Short mmCIF file of C-alpha atoms in Angstrom, two decimals:
data_model
loop_
_atom_site.label_atom_id
_atom_site.label_comp_id
_atom_site.label_asym_id
_atom_site.label_seq_id
_atom_site.Cartn_x
_atom_site.Cartn_y
_atom_site.Cartn_z
CA MET A 7 -14.79 32.94 9.31
CA PHE A 8 -17.95 34.45 11.03
CA ARG A 9 -17.82 36.28 14.79
CA PHE A 10 -20.67 38.42 16.29
CA ILE A 11 -18.81 41.63 17.78
CA LYS A 12 -20.37 44.37 20.05
CA VAL A 13 -20.32 48.41 19.39
CA THR A 14 -18.92 49.89 22.49
CA GLY A 15 -18.80 54.00 21.83
CA ASN A 16 -20.49 56.83 19.68
CA SER A 17 -18.03 57.45 16.72
CA LEU A 18 -20.46 55.81 14.17
CA SER A 19 -23.39 57.32 15.17
CA PRO A 20 -26.26 57.52 14.69
CA SER A 21 -25.55 54.42 11.87
CA TYR A 22 -24.06 52.42 14.90
CA GLN A 23 -25.43 52.76 18.56
CA GLU A 24 -23.50 51.34 21.66
CA GLY A 25 -24.50 48.20 22.05
CA ASP A 26 -25.44 47.77 19.12
CA TYR A 27 -24.15 43.99 17.59
CA VAL A 28 -22.48 42.96 14.29
CA LEU A 29 -21.66 40.00 12.64
CA ILE A 30 -17.78 40.37 10.44
CA GLY A 31 -16.49 37.99 7.83
CA THR A 32 -13.22 37.04 8.97
CA CYS A 33 -11.92 36.30 5.61
CA SER A 34 -11.63 39.42 3.37
CA PHE A 35 -10.83 37.10 0.46
CA PHE A 36 -14.49 35.94 0.29
CA PHE A 37 -16.14 39.27 1.45
CA GLY A 38 -14.09 41.82 -0.35
CA ILE A 39 -13.44 45.40 1.34
CA ASN A 40 -14.72 48.30 -1.01
CA VAL A 41 -14.65 52.31 0.23
CA GLY A 42 -17.73 52.31 2.25
CA SER A 43 -17.26 48.86 3.76
CA ASN A 44 -17.55 48.87 7.55
CA ILE A 45 -14.79 47.21 9.03
CA VAL A 46 -13.56 45.88 12.77
CA PHE A 47 -9.52 45.73 12.91
CA THR A 48 -7.11 45.84 16.10
CA HIS A 49 -4.82 48.90 16.08
CA PRO A 50 -1.86 48.88 18.13
CA ASP A 51 -2.53 51.80 20.60
CA TYR A 52 -6.36 51.77 20.49
CA GLY A 53 -7.26 48.38 20.50
CA LEU A 54 -10.24 46.57 18.45
CA LEU A 55 -11.71 49.20 16.51
CA ILE A 56 -14.63 49.58 14.35
CA LYS A 57 -14.83 51.98 11.44
CA ARG A 58 -15.99 52.75 7.68
CA VAL A 59 -13.32 52.80 4.96
CA SER A 60 -13.51 56.10 3.25
CA ARG A 61 -10.37 55.54 0.56
CA ILE A 62 -7.99 52.23 -0.36
CA HIS A 63 -4.75 52.92 -0.76
CA PRO A 64 -3.58 51.80 -4.64
CA SER A 65 -1.18 49.57 -3.41
CA GLY A 66 -4.72 47.65 -1.61
CA ASP A 67 -2.68 47.49 1.20
CA TYR A 68 -4.38 50.01 3.36
CA TYR A 69 -7.24 51.36 4.15
CA GLU A 70 -7.89 55.34 5.63
CA VAL A 71 -10.77 55.17 7.79
CA ARG A 72 -13.80 57.39 9.20
CA GLY A 73 -16.13 57.63 12.10
CA THR A 74 -19.17 59.36 10.44
CA HIS A 75 -19.01 61.59 14.17
CA PRO A 76 -17.13 64.20 13.66
CA GLN A 77 -15.35 63.95 16.74
CA SER A 78 -14.15 60.44 15.88
CA VAL A 79 -10.80 59.17 15.92
CA ASP A 80 -9.82 57.89 12.93
CA SER A 81 -7.41 58.09 9.99
CA ARG A 82 -6.97 61.62 10.71
CA ILE A 83 -5.30 61.06 13.98
CA PHE A 84 -4.05 57.62 13.29
CA GLY A 85 -2.90 57.60 10.06
CA LEU A 86 -3.65 54.53 7.39
CA ILE A 87 -4.56 51.12 8.90
CA PRO A 88 -2.35 48.24 7.16
CA LYS A 89 -4.09 45.49 5.75
CA LYS A 90 -2.40 42.93 8.31
CA TYR A 91 -4.57 44.55 11.21
CA LEU A 92 -7.88 43.72 9.57
CA VAL A 93 -10.11 41.32 11.55
CA GLY A 94 -13.07 41.61 9.60
CA LYS A 95 -15.83 43.38 7.13
CA VAL A 96 -19.34 43.88 9.07
CA LEU A 97 -21.79 41.76 7.44
CA TRP A 98 -24.89 41.99 9.45
CA HIS A 99 -25.40 45.02 11.20
CA ILE A 100 -28.04 44.09 14.30
CA SER A 101 -29.86 47.42 16.16
CA GLN A 102 -31.46 48.16 18.86
CA SER A 103 -33.90 50.08 17.47
CA MET B 227 -36.21 40.78 18.15
CA PHE B 228 -32.99 39.51 16.23
CA HIS B 229 -30.70 42.23 19.00
CA SER B 230 -32.54 40.45 22.15
CA PHE B 231 -31.16 36.53 20.88
CA VAL B 232 -27.37 38.06 19.82
CA GLN B 233 -28.05 39.78 23.59
CA ILE B 234 -28.38 36.40 24.98
CA LEU B 235 -25.78 34.56 23.16
CA ASP B 236 -23.54 37.47 24.49
CA HIS B 237 -24.65 36.73 27.87
CA VAL B 238 -23.10 33.36 27.16
CA PHE B 239 -20.41 33.51 24.94
CA HIS B 240 -18.99 37.33 25.68
CA PHE B 241 -18.54 38.45 22.17
CA GLN B 242 -15.70 40.83 21.97
CA LYS B 243 -16.24 44.78 22.23
CA ALA B 244 -15.53 46.65 18.98
CA LYS B 245 -14.39 50.43 20.10
CA ALA B 246 -16.52 52.87 18.11
CA HIS B 247 -14.76 55.77 20.41
CA CYS B 248 -14.85 58.74 20.18
CA ASP B 249 -12.29 60.30 22.61
CA ILE B 250 -10.23 62.80 21.54
CA PRO B 251 -6.56 61.63 22.87
CA CYS B 252 -3.83 64.24 22.70
CA GLY B 253 -1.28 61.72 22.89
CA ILE B 254 0.54 63.94 25.88
CA TYR B 255 1.66 62.14 28.61
CA ASP B 256 3.96 62.93 31.39
CA PRO B 257 3.90 62.04 35.16
CA HIS B 258 5.56 65.41 35.87
CA GLN B 259 2.21 66.78 37.19
CA ALA B 260 1.83 63.71 38.88
CA GLN B 261 5.22 63.88 40.96
CA VAL B 262 5.18 67.51 41.91
CA ALA B 263 1.21 67.20 43.38
CA ALA B 264 2.80 64.53 45.71
CA LEU B 265 5.68 66.79 46.45
CA THR B 266 3.32 69.54 47.13
CA VAL B 267 1.42 67.24 49.45
CA VAL B 268 4.33 66.97 51.57
CA ARG B 269 5.39 70.29 51.26
CA MET B 270 1.93 71.16 52.87
CA ILE B 271 2.10 68.52 55.75
CA ASP B 272 5.55 70.63 56.89
CA LEU B 273 4.23 73.71 56.57
CA MET B 274 1.22 72.63 58.73
CA GLU B 275 3.51 71.49 61.20
CA GLY B 276 5.17 74.71 60.91
CA LEU B 277 2.54 76.91 61.71
CA ALA B 278 1.35 74.83 64.44
CA LYS B 279 4.46 75.21 66.45
CA ARG B 280 4.57 78.29 65.27
CA GLU B 281 1.11 80.45 66.14
CA GLU B 282 -0.90 80.61 68.12
CA LYS B 283 -4.04 78.46 67.90
CA GLY B 284 -7.24 79.81 67.25
CA SER B 285 -6.28 82.87 66.07
CA VAL B 286 -7.74 84.53 62.77
CA ALA B 287 -4.28 84.50 61.28
CA TYR B 288 -3.72 80.98 62.21
CA ASP B 289 -7.15 79.36 60.86
CA ASN B 290 -6.51 81.57 57.59
CA SER B 291 -3.28 79.91 57.14
CA MET B 292 -4.11 76.62 58.34
CA SER B 293 -7.34 76.09 56.56
CA ARG B 294 -5.06 77.21 52.76
CA TYR B 295 -2.72 74.57 53.63
CA ILE B 296 -5.55 71.90 54.17
CA ALA B 297 -7.58 73.18 51.42
CA VAL B 298 -3.96 72.87 49.16
CA LYS B 299 -3.02 69.53 50.12
CA GLU B 300 -6.67 67.91 49.55
CA GLU B 301 -6.35 69.56 45.88
CA HIS B 302 -3.06 68.34 45.28
CA ALA B 303 -3.70 65.07 46.49
CA GLU B 304 -6.77 64.05 44.26
CA LEU B 305 -4.60 65.71 41.23
CA THR B 306 -1.71 63.30 42.06
CA LYS B 307 -4.08 60.42 41.98
CA HIS B 308 -6.39 62.09 38.56
CA GLU B 309 -2.94 62.72 36.98
CA ILE B 310 -2.25 59.19 37.62
CA ARG B 311 -5.37 57.77 36.23
CA ILE B 312 -5.64 59.16 33.07
CA ILE B 313 -1.46 57.86 32.07
CA TRP B 314 -2.52 54.14 33.62
CA GLY B 315 -6.27 54.43 32.03
CA ASP B 316 -5.21 56.27 28.55
CA PHE B 317 -1.29 55.33 27.94
CA MET B 318 -0.87 52.08 29.69
CA LYS B 319 -2.40 49.51 27.36
CA GLY B 320 -1.52 46.23 26.01
CA LYS B 321 2.10 44.95 25.86
CA LYS B 322 2.66 48.23 28.29
CA LEU B 323 0.88 46.35 30.74
CA ASP B 324 1.94 42.99 29.68
CA GLU B 325 5.93 44.08 30.43
CA ASN B 326 5.00 45.32 33.72
CA PRO B 327 2.59 43.32 35.55
CA ASN B 328 2.73 45.01 38.60
CA LEU B 329 1.96 47.98 37.09
CA HIS B 330 -2.37 47.72 38.39
CA ASP B 331 -1.22 47.02 41.81
CA LEU B 332 1.22 50.04 41.97
CA VAL B 333 -1.75 52.13 40.80
CA HIS B 334 -4.27 50.98 43.35
CA GLN B 335 -1.21 51.88 45.95
CA ILE B 336 -1.32 55.48 45.01
CA MET B 337 -4.60 55.60 44.86
CA LEU B 338 -4.79 54.47 48.46
CA LEU B 339 -2.00 56.67 49.81
CA GLY B 340 -3.56 59.89 47.88
CA SER B 341 -6.81 59.01 49.82
CA SER B 342 -4.94 58.39 53.37
CA ALA B 343 -3.02 61.80 52.48
CA ARG B 344 -6.59 63.83 51.93
CA GLN B 345 -7.90 62.12 55.43
CA SER B 346 -4.68 62.44 57.14
CA ALA B 347 -1.82 64.78 57.75
CA ASP B 348 0.85 62.00 58.13
CA ARG B 349 3.96 62.91 56.70
CA GLU B 350 5.00 59.12 56.47
CA VAL B 351 2.39 58.66 53.83
CA ALA B 352 2.87 61.35 52.03
CA LEU B 353 6.32 60.36 51.35
CA GLN B 354 5.31 56.59 50.91
CA LEU B 355 2.87 58.55 48.23
CA VAL B 356 6.07 60.25 46.74
CA ASP B 357 7.82 57.11 46.26
CA ALA B 358 4.84 55.38 45.18
CA VAL B 359 4.89 57.86 41.85
CA ASN B 360 8.13 58.03 41.95
CA GLU B 361 8.33 54.50 41.09
CA PHE B 362 5.16 54.39 38.45
CA ALA B 363 7.01 57.91 36.77
CA LYS B 364 10.45 55.14 36.65
CA ILE B 365 7.96 52.73 34.68
CA PHE B 366 6.65 55.69 32.48
CA TRP B 367 9.56 56.61 31.38
CA ASP B 368 10.91 53.31 30.57
CA VAL B 369 7.93 52.29 28.94
CA LYS B 370 8.83 55.63 26.68
CA GLY B 371 12.46 54.19 26.25
CA VAL B 372 13.87 57.18 27.78
CA GLU B 373 16.72 56.83 30.54
CA THR B 374 15.86 58.61 34.26
CA LYS B 375 17.62 59.85 36.98
CA THR B 376 17.32 60.38 40.46
CA ALA B 377 18.13 63.67 41.64
CA LYS B 378 16.95 66.43 44.02
CA ALA B 379 14.06 68.44 43.75
CA PRO B 380 15.66 71.81 43.62
CA TYR B 381 12.74 73.24 45.90
CA ALA B 382 11.52 72.54 48.90
CA PRO B 383 10.54 69.34 50.60
CA SER B 384 14.02 68.55 48.10
CA LEU B 385 13.00 64.88 47.77
CA GLU B 386 14.54 62.79 45.90
CA MET B 387 12.62 62.42 42.49
CA VAL B 388 13.03 60.55 39.13
CA TYR B 389 13.30 62.69 36.09
CA PRO B 390 13.31 62.11 32.04
CA VAL B 391 17.07 62.20 30.67
CA LEU B 392 16.36 64.12 27.52
#
């Protein structure tokens, strides 16, 4: 139900920095995903990613995700994320600073 | 403090890594540039051998041509390695790797052959580089579900090359 994940890359900087850790809840039923939630998901081409939800499709089955960095690879590049790709919601951000 | 504690846990349990990554992948991958670069290495060696037989060593014309051939050979052997590394590192992931378990060995072989082609003027090494890059190209197009054919390059050194049937 809970997992620690290490953050690599800078797409969510300055909020999340390379080397930070997050504790994620893997049961979306309990933790609920909303606009603004940070989620971890597995993309078939890009692997395990962490991004912020910017929009939820009215069906509730797809998320639009964004990085906060202007050059982030996110839904602008790879489209909506199906709910089945979801690994978990970030519950606790453990920053280095 | 919490970070240090979790870092210690990470050393013990090796947590998974999530990329908040920032590359801008264009999605355009094609081994053709690597194939042409490998072919160029063979061509430069042929020109070097031809020059050595034809021109008087030590003349200005000889030094000029030979140094140009060597420079181009160096550049294209390195370009071959670069292009293969990009496709291998950025495109060949997950299932594509699982389905081609020999790919890492093949890429390593290309890296070694590319370096040998820079260090020497051995035509046999350059031919092996072309063969290995062709094998990589065949795997690449198979992964993309594109049929391939083998045909002679329409320019010297006219070696057999793998081409996609588009």
